[in-house]
Tab-separated table of C-alpha atoms and ligand atoms in Angstrom:
chain	number	residue	atom	x	y	z
A	563	UNK	CA	78.031	124.034	147.921
A	564	UNK	CA	74.370	125.054	148.428
A	565	UNK	CA	73.506	127.323	151.370
A	566	UNK	CA	69.952	128.063	152.508
A	567	UNK	CA	69.432	131.258	154.532
A	568	UNK	CA	66.415	131.861	156.757
A	569	UNK	CA	65.246	135.348	157.700
A	570	UNK	CA	61.969	136.372	159.297
A	571	UNK	CA	61.950	139.610	161.252
A	572	UNK	CA	63.249	143.112	160.629
A	573	UNK	CA	66.580	142.824	162.490
A	574	UNK	CA	67.500	139.704	160.475
A	575	UNK	CA	67.504	141.540	157.174
A	576	UNK	CA	70.472	143.862	157.766
A	577	UNK	CA	72.490	140.909	159.082
A	578	UNK	CA	71.730	138.623	156.121
A	579	UNK	CA	72.337	141.228	153.394
A	580	UNK	CA	76.157	141.314	153.567
A	581	UNK	CA	76.475	137.539	154.040
A	582	UNK	CA	74.318	136.859	150.959
A	583	UNK	CA	76.402	139.241	148.960
A	584	UNK	CA	79.783	137.916	150.183
A	585	UNK	CA	78.772	134.335	149.352
A	586	UNK	CA	77.444	135.434	145.982
A	587	UNK	CA	80.838	136.940	145.175
A	588	UNK	CA	82.343	133.517	145.895
A	589	UNK	CA	79.928	131.895	143.438
A	590	UNK	CA	78.082	129.854	146.075
A	591	UNK	CA	74.592	128.561	145.203
A	592	UNK	CA	72.118	130.155	147.647
A	593	UNK	CA	68.430	129.910	148.539
A	594	UNK	CA	66.732	132.623	150.592
A	595	UNK	CA	63.686	131.766	152.697
A	596	UNK	CA	61.585	134.500	154.356
A	597	UNK	CA	59.391	133.047	157.072
A	598	UNK	CA	56.985	136.003	156.970
A	599	UNK	CA	57.270	136.647	160.737
A	600	UNK	CA	57.327	140.324	159.796
A	601	UNK	CA	55.020	141.058	156.892
A	602	UNK	CA	54.067	144.776	156.830
A	603	UNK	CA	55.638	146.500	153.804
A	604	UNK	CA	57.657	148.894	155.952
A	605	UNK	CA	58.822	146.139	158.326
A	606	UNK	CA	59.970	143.939	155.444
A	607	UNK	CA	59.649	144.769	151.699
A	608	UNK	CA	60.983	148.334	151.906
A	609	UNK	CA	64.008	147.200	153.915
A	610	UNK	CA	64.684	144.387	151.410
A	611	UNK	CA	64.742	146.961	148.602
A	612	UNK	CA	67.006	149.421	150.425
A	613	UNK	CA	69.456	146.685	151.378
A	614	UNK	CA	69.341	145.215	147.845
A	615	UNK	CA	68.499	141.759	149.199
A	616	UNK	CA	67.271	139.437	146.437
A	617	UNK	CA	63.557	138.607	146.398
A	618	UNK	CA	63.200	135.510	148.620
A	619	UNK	CA	62.944	132.199	146.769
A	620	UNK	CA	60.303	131.099	149.288
A	621	UNK	CA	58.007	133.054	151.624
A	622	UNK	CA	56.380	130.871	154.267
A	623	UNK	CA	53.879	133.591	155.233
A	624	UNK	CA	53.662	132.516	158.868
A	625	UNK	CA	52.673	135.978	160.202
A	626	UNK	CA	51.907	136.704	163.849
A	627	UNK	CA	50.777	134.389	166.608
A	628	UNK	CA	51.777	133.143	170.015
A	629	UNK	CA	55.414	132.112	170.389
A	630	UNK	CA	54.528	128.434	170.052
A	631	UNK	CA	52.308	129.031	167.019
A	632	UNK	CA	54.920	131.137	165.248
A	633	UNK	CA	57.772	128.749	166.076
A	634	UNK	CA	55.787	125.671	165.102
A	635	UNK	CA	54.642	127.129	161.787
A	636	UNK	CA	58.185	128.116	160.844
A	637	UNK	CA	59.423	124.623	161.762
A	638	UNK	CA	56.829	122.944	159.568
A	639	UNK	CA	57.539	125.261	156.618
A	640	UNK	CA	61.328	125.056	156.907
A	641	UNK	CA	61.304	121.285	157.283
A	642	UNK	CA	59.404	121.028	154.005
A	643	UNK	CA	61.768	123.485	152.297
A	644	UNK	CA	64.865	121.682	153.512
A	645	UNK	CA	63.447	118.377	152.291
A	646	UNK	CA	62.749	119.827	148.832
A	647	UNK	CA	65.891	121.930	148.416
A	648	UNK	CA	68.437	119.727	150.237
A	649	UNK	CA	71.044	122.395	151.046
A	650	UNK	CA	74.486	121.536	152.430
A	651	UNK	CA	74.090	124.076	155.245
A	652	UNK	CA	71.584	126.465	156.827
A	653	UNK	CA	72.511	130.000	157.883
A	654	UNK	CA	70.406	131.723	160.577
A	655	UNK	CA	70.703	135.197	162.085
A	656	UNK	CA	70.174	136.770	165.498
A	657	UNK	CA	67.646	135.636	168.053
A	658	UNK	CA	64.111	135.891	166.724
A	659	UNK	CA	61.553	133.080	166.737
A	660	UNK	CA	62.293	132.274	163.076
A	661	UNK	CA	65.967	131.726	163.971
A	662	UNK	CA	65.379	129.054	166.597
A	663	UNK	CA	62.579	127.377	164.645
A	664	UNK	CA	64.669	126.977	161.489
A	665	UNK	CA	67.619	125.718	163.542
A	666	UNK	CA	65.532	123.036	165.237
A	667	UNK	CA	64.116	121.816	161.931
A	668	UNK	CA	67.551	121.634	160.260
A	669	UNK	CA	69.340	120.031	163.206
A	670	UNK	CA	66.755	117.230	163.287
A	671	UNK	CA	67.370	116.585	159.583
A	672	UNK	CA	71.128	116.454	160.178
A	673	UNK	CA	71.782	119.657	158.193
A	674	UNK	CA	74.601	121.718	159.718
A	675	UNK	CA	73.615	125.169	160.943
A	676	UNK	CA	75.693	128.355	160.976
A	677	UNK	CA	74.552	130.934	163.524
A	678	UNK	CA	75.468	134.518	162.741
A	679	UNK	CA	75.531	136.605	165.947
A	680	UNK	CA	76.176	133.631	168.206
A	681	UNK	CA	77.157	133.709	171.872
A	682	UNK	CA	75.232	136.786	173.022
A	683	UNK	CA	73.676	136.345	176.464
A	684	UNK	CA	71.660	138.728	178.622
A	685	UNK	CA	71.355	136.136	181.402
A	686	UNK	CA	67.650	137.025	181.453
A	687	UNK	CA	65.520	134.002	180.654
A	688	UNK	CA	62.304	136.015	180.819
A	689	UNK	CA	63.255	137.382	177.382
A	690	UNK	CA	62.097	135.137	174.530
A	691	UNK	CA	65.219	136.109	172.585
A	692	UNK	CA	67.490	134.687	175.326
A	693	UNK	CA	65.777	131.293	175.058
A	694	UNK	CA	66.091	131.467	171.276
A	695	UNK	CA	69.826	132.230	171.553
A	696	UNK	CA	70.492	129.390	174.005
A	697	UNK	CA	68.762	126.755	171.884
A	698	UNK	CA	70.171	127.991	168.568
A	699	UNK	CA	73.749	128.023	169.842
A	700	UNK	CA	73.362	124.585	171.398
A	701	UNK	CA	72.405	123.100	168.024
A	702	UNK	CA	74.562	125.082	165.603
A	703	UNK	CA	77.769	123.748	164.034
A	704	UNK	CA	79.375	127.096	163.199
A	705	UNK	CA	79.093	129.824	165.843
A	706	UNK	CA	80.018	133.216	164.427
A	707	UNK	CA	80.313	135.741	167.276
A	708	UNK	CA	80.340	139.543	166.939
A	709	UNK	CA	82.604	140.204	169.933
A	710	UNK	CA	84.860	138.358	172.359
A	711	UNK	CA	82.222	138.239	175.130
A	712	UNK	CA	80.268	135.897	172.839
A	713	UNK	CA	83.228	133.505	172.699
A	714	UNK	CA	83.542	133.579	176.475
A	715	UNK	CA	79.839	132.832	176.994
A	716	UNK	CA	79.969	129.845	174.656
A	717	UNK	CA	83.147	128.457	176.191
A	718	UNK	CA	81.591	128.771	179.658
A	719	UNK	CA	78.658	126.688	178.392
A	720	UNK	CA	81.037	123.953	177.262
A	721	UNK	CA	80.866	124.571	173.503
A	722	UNK	CA	83.720	123.062	171.474
A	723	UNK	CA	86.240	125.889	170.886
A	724	UNK	CA	86.734	124.650	167.312
A	725	UNK	CA	83.140	125.710	166.479
A	726	UNK	CA	83.521	129.312	167.646
A	727	UNK	CA	84.737	132.066	165.347
A	728	UNK	CA	84.869	135.724	166.339
A	729	UNK	CA	84.183	137.376	162.982
A	730	UNK	CA	82.902	140.824	163.989
A	731	UNK	CA	79.528	142.442	163.509
A	732	UNK	CA	77.612	141.944	160.254
A	733	UNK	CA	75.107	144.711	161.127
A	734	UNK	CA	78.013	147.111	161.015
A	735	UNK	CA	78.932	145.832	157.520
A	736	UNK	CA	75.515	147.005	156.329
A	737	UNK	CA	75.673	150.255	158.271
A	738	UNK	CA	79.079	151.160	156.808
A	739	UNK	CA	77.907	150.391	153.281
A	740	UNK	CA	74.763	152.508	153.481
A	741	UNK	CA	75.740	155.351	155.820
A	742	UNK	CA	77.075	157.528	152.967
A	743	UNK	CA	73.654	157.621	151.285
A	744	UNK	CA	71.541	158.058	154.449
A	745	UNK	CA	70.102	161.569	154.654
A	746	UNK	CA	67.918	162.721	157.555
A	747	UNK	CA	67.119	166.167	156.134
A	748	UNK	CA	63.899	165.399	154.162
A	749	UNK	CA	62.317	163.421	157.004
A	750	UNK	CA	63.306	165.907	159.708
A	751	UNK	CA	61.935	168.717	157.570
A	752	UNK	CA	58.619	166.847	157.222
A	753	UNK	CA	58.553	166.290	160.995
A	754	UNK	CA	59.114	170.003	161.629
A	755	UNK	CA	62.580	169.488	163.164
A	756	UNK	CA	64.978	170.935	160.576
A	757	UNK	CA	68.714	170.687	161.243
A	758	UNK	CA	70.610	171.938	163.214
A	759	UNK	CA	67.946	171.564	165.889
A	760	UNK	CA	68.807	168.757	168.310
A	761	UNK	CA	66.387	165.898	168.953
A	762	UNK	CA	66.076	162.658	170.901
A	763	UNK	CA	65.201	159.480	169.003
A	764	UNK	CA	63.134	156.780	170.726
A	765	UNK	CA	62.260	153.158	169.924
A	766	UNK	CA	60.390	150.766	172.203
A	767	UNK	CA	58.987	147.347	171.481
A	768	UNK	CA	60.125	144.876	174.168
A	769	UNK	CA	57.166	143.138	175.817
A	770	UNK	CA	58.757	144.037	179.205
A	771	UNK	CA	58.363	147.749	178.407
A	772	UNK	CA	55.211	147.941	176.317
A	773	UNK	CA	52.958	145.061	177.329
A	774	UNK	CA	52.557	146.102	180.963
A	775	UNK	CA	50.297	149.173	181.308
A	776	UNK	CA	51.937	150.565	184.456
A	777	UNK	CA	55.431	150.372	182.930
A	778	UNK	CA	54.277	151.870	179.639
A	779	UNK	CA	52.578	154.799	181.413
A	780	UNK	CA	55.772	155.539	183.406
A	781	UNK	CA	57.923	155.423	180.278
A	782	UNK	CA	55.531	157.593	178.255
A	783	UNK	CA	55.313	160.127	181.111
A	784	UNK	CA	59.131	160.326	181.212
A	785	UNK	CA	59.300	160.797	177.438
A	786	UNK	CA	56.685	163.561	177.627
A	787	UNK	CA	58.744	165.364	180.262
A	788	UNK	CA	61.920	164.998	178.131
A	789	UNK	CA	59.971	166.459	175.185
A	790	UNK	CA	59.623	169.677	177.165
A	791	UNK	CA	63.433	170.121	176.736
A	792	UNK	CA	64.152	168.625	173.332
A	793	UNK	CA	62.001	167.330	170.442
A	794	UNK	CA	61.403	163.592	170.772
A	795	UNK	CA	60.991	161.563	167.557
A	796	UNK	CA	59.406	158.167	168.148
A	797	UNK	CA	58.893	155.733	165.244
A	798	UNK	CA	56.371	153.314	166.700
A	799	UNK	CA	56.643	149.533	166.230
A	800	UNK	CA	53.265	147.851	165.472
A	801	UNK	CA	53.299	146.025	168.821
A	802	UNK	CA	53.818	149.324	170.657
A	803	UNK	CA	51.255	151.244	168.605
A	804	UNK	CA	48.499	148.893	169.706
A	805	UNK	CA	49.501	149.377	173.346
A	806	UNK	CA	49.732	153.173	173.108
A	807	UNK	CA	46.389	153.335	171.297
A	808	UNK	CA	44.733	151.613	174.263
A	809	UNK	CA	45.887	154.378	176.678
A	810	UNK	CA	43.160	156.833	177.752
A	811	UNK	CA	45.077	159.930	176.554
A	812	UNK	CA	47.291	160.513	173.511
A	813	UNK	CA	50.993	161.235	174.182
A	814	UNK	CA	51.724	164.953	174.525
A	815	UNK	CA	54.644	166.677	172.784
A	816	UNK	CA	56.078	163.539	171.160
A	817	UNK	CA	56.473	163.244	167.397
A	818	UNK	CA	55.146	159.742	166.698
A	819	UNK	CA	55.745	158.230	163.265
A	820	UNK	CA	55.087	154.932	161.531
A	821	UNK	CA	58.063	152.509	161.567
A	822	UNK	CA	60.745	153.996	159.296
A	823	UNK	CA	62.797	152.490	156.524
A	824	UNK	CA	66.353	151.330	157.269
A	825	UNK	CA	67.939	154.336	155.571
A	826	UNK	CA	65.618	156.837	157.238
A	827	UNK	CA	66.237	155.368	160.670
A	828	UNK	CA	69.992	155.127	160.149
A	829	UNK	CA	70.134	158.802	159.190
A	830	UNK	CA	68.001	159.793	162.194
A	831	UNK	CA	70.298	157.802	164.519
A	832	UNK	CA	73.471	159.350	163.162
A	833	UNK	CA	72.131	162.885	163.624
A	834	UNK	CA	70.349	162.402	166.983
A	835	UNK	CA	71.605	164.085	170.175
A	836	UNK	CA	70.641	160.952	172.096
A	837	UNK	CA	68.874	157.658	171.406
A	838	UNK	CA	66.526	156.038	173.935
A	839	UNK	CA	65.754	152.408	173.118
A	840	UNK	CA	65.132	148.852	174.224
A	841	UNK	CA	66.382	147.333	170.949
A	842	UNK	CA	69.510	145.181	170.759
A	843	UNK	CA	70.770	146.245	167.349
A	844	UNK	CA	70.371	149.943	168.073
A	845	UNK	CA	72.721	149.643	171.058
A	846	UNK	CA	75.338	148.434	168.559
A	847	UNK	CA	74.608	150.954	165.829
A	848	UNK	CA	74.783	153.923	168.209
A	849	UNK	CA	78.099	152.630	169.587
A	850	UNK	CA	79.494	152.522	166.067
A	851	UNK	CA	78.091	155.988	165.284
A	852	UNK	CA	79.362	157.464	168.571
A	853	UNK	CA	75.847	158.606	169.526
A	854	UNK	CA	74.866	158.365	173.235
A	855	UNK	CA	72.407	155.525	173.834
A	856	UNK	CA	70.197	155.108	176.915
A	857	UNK	CA	68.805	151.586	177.065
A	858	UNK	CA	65.542	150.973	178.906
A	859	UNK	CA	66.582	147.541	180.113
A	860	UNK	CA	68.407	146.361	183.220
A	861	UNK	CA	70.636	143.954	181.263
A	862	UNK	CA	72.082	143.621	177.799
A	863	UNK	CA	73.310	140.723	175.697
A	864	UNK	CA	75.659	143.266	174.083
A	865	UNK	CA	77.874	144.299	177.035
A	866	UNK	CA	80.611	145.553	174.732
A	867	UNK	CA	78.357	148.518	173.896
A	868	UNK	CA	78.533	149.483	177.583
A	869	UNK	CA	82.175	148.619	178.323
A	870	UNK	CA	83.577	150.148	175.119
A	871	UNK	CA	80.706	152.032	173.535
A	872	UNK	CA	78.285	154.852	174.179
A	873	UNK	CA	75.541	152.742	175.745
A	874	UNK	CA	74.231	153.091	179.322
A	875	UNK	CA	71.644	150.813	180.932
A	876	UNK	CA	68.833	152.734	182.567
A	877	UNK	CA	66.503	149.856	183.479
A	878	UNK	CA	63.159	151.175	184.638
A	879	UNK	CA	64.609	154.188	186.478
A	880	UNK	CA	62.892	157.121	184.788
A	881	UNK	CA	64.527	159.727	187.057
A	882	UNK	CA	67.916	158.421	185.900
A	883	UNK	CA	66.727	158.530	182.283
A	884	UNK	CA	65.797	162.196	182.631
A	885	UNK	CA	69.113	162.965	184.391
A	886	UNK	CA	71.167	161.234	181.684
A	887	UNK	CA	69.304	163.045	178.897
A	888	UNK	CA	70.043	166.294	180.729
A	889	UNK	CA	73.781	165.380	180.866
A	890	UNK	CA	73.781	164.848	177.111
A	891	UNK	CA	71.983	168.130	176.447
A	892	UNK	CA	74.451	169.913	178.771
A	893	UNK	CA	77.351	168.645	176.637
A	894	UNK	CA	78.459	165.759	178.882
A	895	UNK	CA	77.579	162.611	176.884
A	896	UNK	CA	79.200	159.224	177.481
A	897	UNK	CA	81.912	158.719	174.883
A	898	UNK	CA	83.100	155.390	173.499
A	899	UNK	CA	85.182	153.563	170.923
A	900	UNK	CA	84.248	151.113	168.157
A	901	UNK	CA	84.771	147.468	169.272
A	902	UNK	CA	87.402	145.343	167.501
A	903	UNK	CA	86.407	143.728	164.178
A	904	UNK	CA	83.385	146.014	163.697
A	905	UNK	CA	85.085	147.018	160.489
A	906	UNK	CA	82.722	146.233	157.610
A	907	UNK	CA	84.345	142.881	156.784
A	908	UNK	CA	82.529	140.442	159.085
A	909	UNK	CA	80.472	138.903	156.262
A	910	UNK	CA	83.567	138.324	154.136
A	911	UNK	CA	85.112	136.399	157.025
A	912	UNK	CA	81.956	134.300	157.376
A	913	UNK	CA	81.878	133.543	153.650
A	914	UNK	CA	85.541	132.540	153.723
A	915	UNK	CA	85.013	130.248	156.692
A	916	UNK	CA	81.849	128.637	155.281
A	917	UNK	CA	83.448	127.888	151.951
A	918	UNK	CA	86.502	126.466	153.642
A	919	UNK	CA	88.867	128.900	151.976
A	920	UNK	CA	91.374	131.212	153.539
A	921	UNK	CA	90.124	134.279	155.411
A	922	UNK	CA	91.458	136.612	152.757
A	923	UNK	CA	89.541	139.543	154.268
A	924	UNK	CA	91.283	139.447	157.603
A	925	UNK	CA	94.247	141.590	158.426
A	926	UNK	CA	97.513	140.239	159.793
A	927	UNK	CA	96.641	141.260	163.314
A	928	UNK	CA	93.078	139.888	163.157
A	929	UNK	CA	94.520	136.654	161.875
A	930	UNK	CA	96.710	136.050	164.858
A	931	UNK	CA	94.041	136.947	167.400
A	932	UNK	CA	90.320	136.771	166.893
A	933	UNK	CA	90.115	134.689	163.763
A	934	UNK	CA	91.476	131.540	165.287
A	935	UNK	CA	88.883	129.161	166.704
A	936	UNK	CA	88.353	130.214	170.336
B	2364	UD1	C1	60.396	140.431	166.997
B	2364	UD1	C2	61.512	139.687	167.727
B	2364	UD1	C3	62.390	140.680	168.475
B	2364	UD1	C4	62.883	141.753	167.533
B	2364	UD1	C5	61.684	142.416	166.871
B	2364	UD1	C6	62.082	143.504	165.909
B	2364	UD1	C7	60.924	137.454	168.550
B	2364	UD1	C8	60.645	136.648	169.753
B	2364	UD1	N1	60.961	138.765	168.733
B	2364	UD1	O1	59.570	141.062	167.986
B	2364	UD1	O2	63.505	139.995	169.007
B	2364	UD1	O3	63.643	142.699	168.264
B	2364	UD1	O4	60.967	141.406	166.145
B	2364	UD1	O5	60.955	144.127	165.391
B	2364	UD1	O6	61.107	136.895	167.483
B	2364	UD1	N2	53.259	143.094	163.632
B	2364	UD1	C9	52.732	143.826	162.619
B	2364	UD1	N3	53.363	143.827	161.416
B	2364	UD1	C10	54.509	143.116	161.198
B	2364	UD1	C11	55.038	142.376	162.254
B	2364	UD1	C12	54.423	142.370	163.467
B	2364	UD1	O7	51.713	144.484	162.754
B	2364	UD1	O8	55.042	143.154	160.075
B	2364	UD1	C13	52.606	143.136	164.953
B	2364	UD1	C14	51.681	141.973	165.175
B	2364	UD1	O9	50.573	142.452	165.818
B	2364	UD1	C15	52.452	141.067	166.114
B	2364	UD1	C16	53.323	142.055	166.875
B	2364	UD1	O10	53.596	143.122	165.955
B	2364	UD1	O11	51.604	140.345	166.922
B	2364	UD1	C17	54.618	141.484	167.328
B	2364	UD1	O12	55.333	140.879	166.249
B	2364	UD1	P1	56.303	139.621	166.518
B	2364	UD1	O13	56.985	139.223	165.258
B	2364	UD1	O14	55.564	138.594	167.258
B	2364	UD1	O15	57.356	140.183	167.544
B	2364	UD1	P2	58.106	141.581	167.610
B	2364	UD1	O16	57.589	142.324	168.792
B	2364	UD1	O17	58.132	142.283	166.300
């Protein structure tokens, strides 16, 4: 069996790493294609090294562009690759433009697609990721969901239950593997926030938060006022940096950094008093770590982080954001539990299912519940 994996943007890399390694252990022939959607060293190469992902066999170098440009360029490149390499299956991850583009190209060539992190829905079609999820899931043959809400969403859309497999969360596989070696001390020392001082950690990159000037000003004002109570560490995504740089005045009291490596950011998350974010993956990682997460969105495609985990949706309500940060600092954070099957073995289940073998990684109880087709 020959499997071709496509990755393109930062959040794909931590999802692909454990799947590549689980399939390698089973002796499967694999080809790794990087579309080049993310290309800065810190957004890509450094994370590849930390996660020990093999150097990609192909890099399409598509870079940035409008959604249509990026999607079209990935489609053209992947179609060529699939024609040359003729894999038996394509594996795609998450919901970025590279994911949907590769899926479209493969489906048209009749190559079956496995979607890792299938079934997530925010219900918000203004988000490009939601459109990417809908199209990818419609075309994929194997739908590997991270949590039972994913199964329910797919069933409600009429997907064949035999295609849906609740395998757990591959991001958590990577987190569990690398958490023991993640150390926040050197970075915090460099930032002038040595332990045990508490701090808030912020990430923002959604177009809905950073592309509109009025919204960005309100969010930055709220963060500045929070920084009066607790140090605020803010690694700034390239998209967001451009937007902040165009503001008339520099942010006051915030510790802005370049994007961090995976290990640096993981360590900072684990040790943060509270995380403020609009990322999807960070809602999951904080739930696993038991760190309170305040999400600057009015919906989430990861509702299990709210129902079971530490996540709370704040939307655009900055007064509520400040109040919830205050609750955390006063010792009243939201507590949660780790969702089922977020146990470090999701990629092993995927590898077992793709190779048609038994799910040797699953436990007795998993076997009789989630690891049946939905
Ligand atoms: C993409 C994903 C988003 C994911 C995010 C993680 C889509 C639709 N969006 O958003 O789901 O959460 O990645 O980061 O696929 N840029 C650089 N260097 C890079 C990459 C990007 O400077 O290595 C800049 C470019 O100016 C680019 C902008 O960031 O125009 C946005 O990059 P893009 O890949 O279009 O989307 P993201 O906002 O990163």
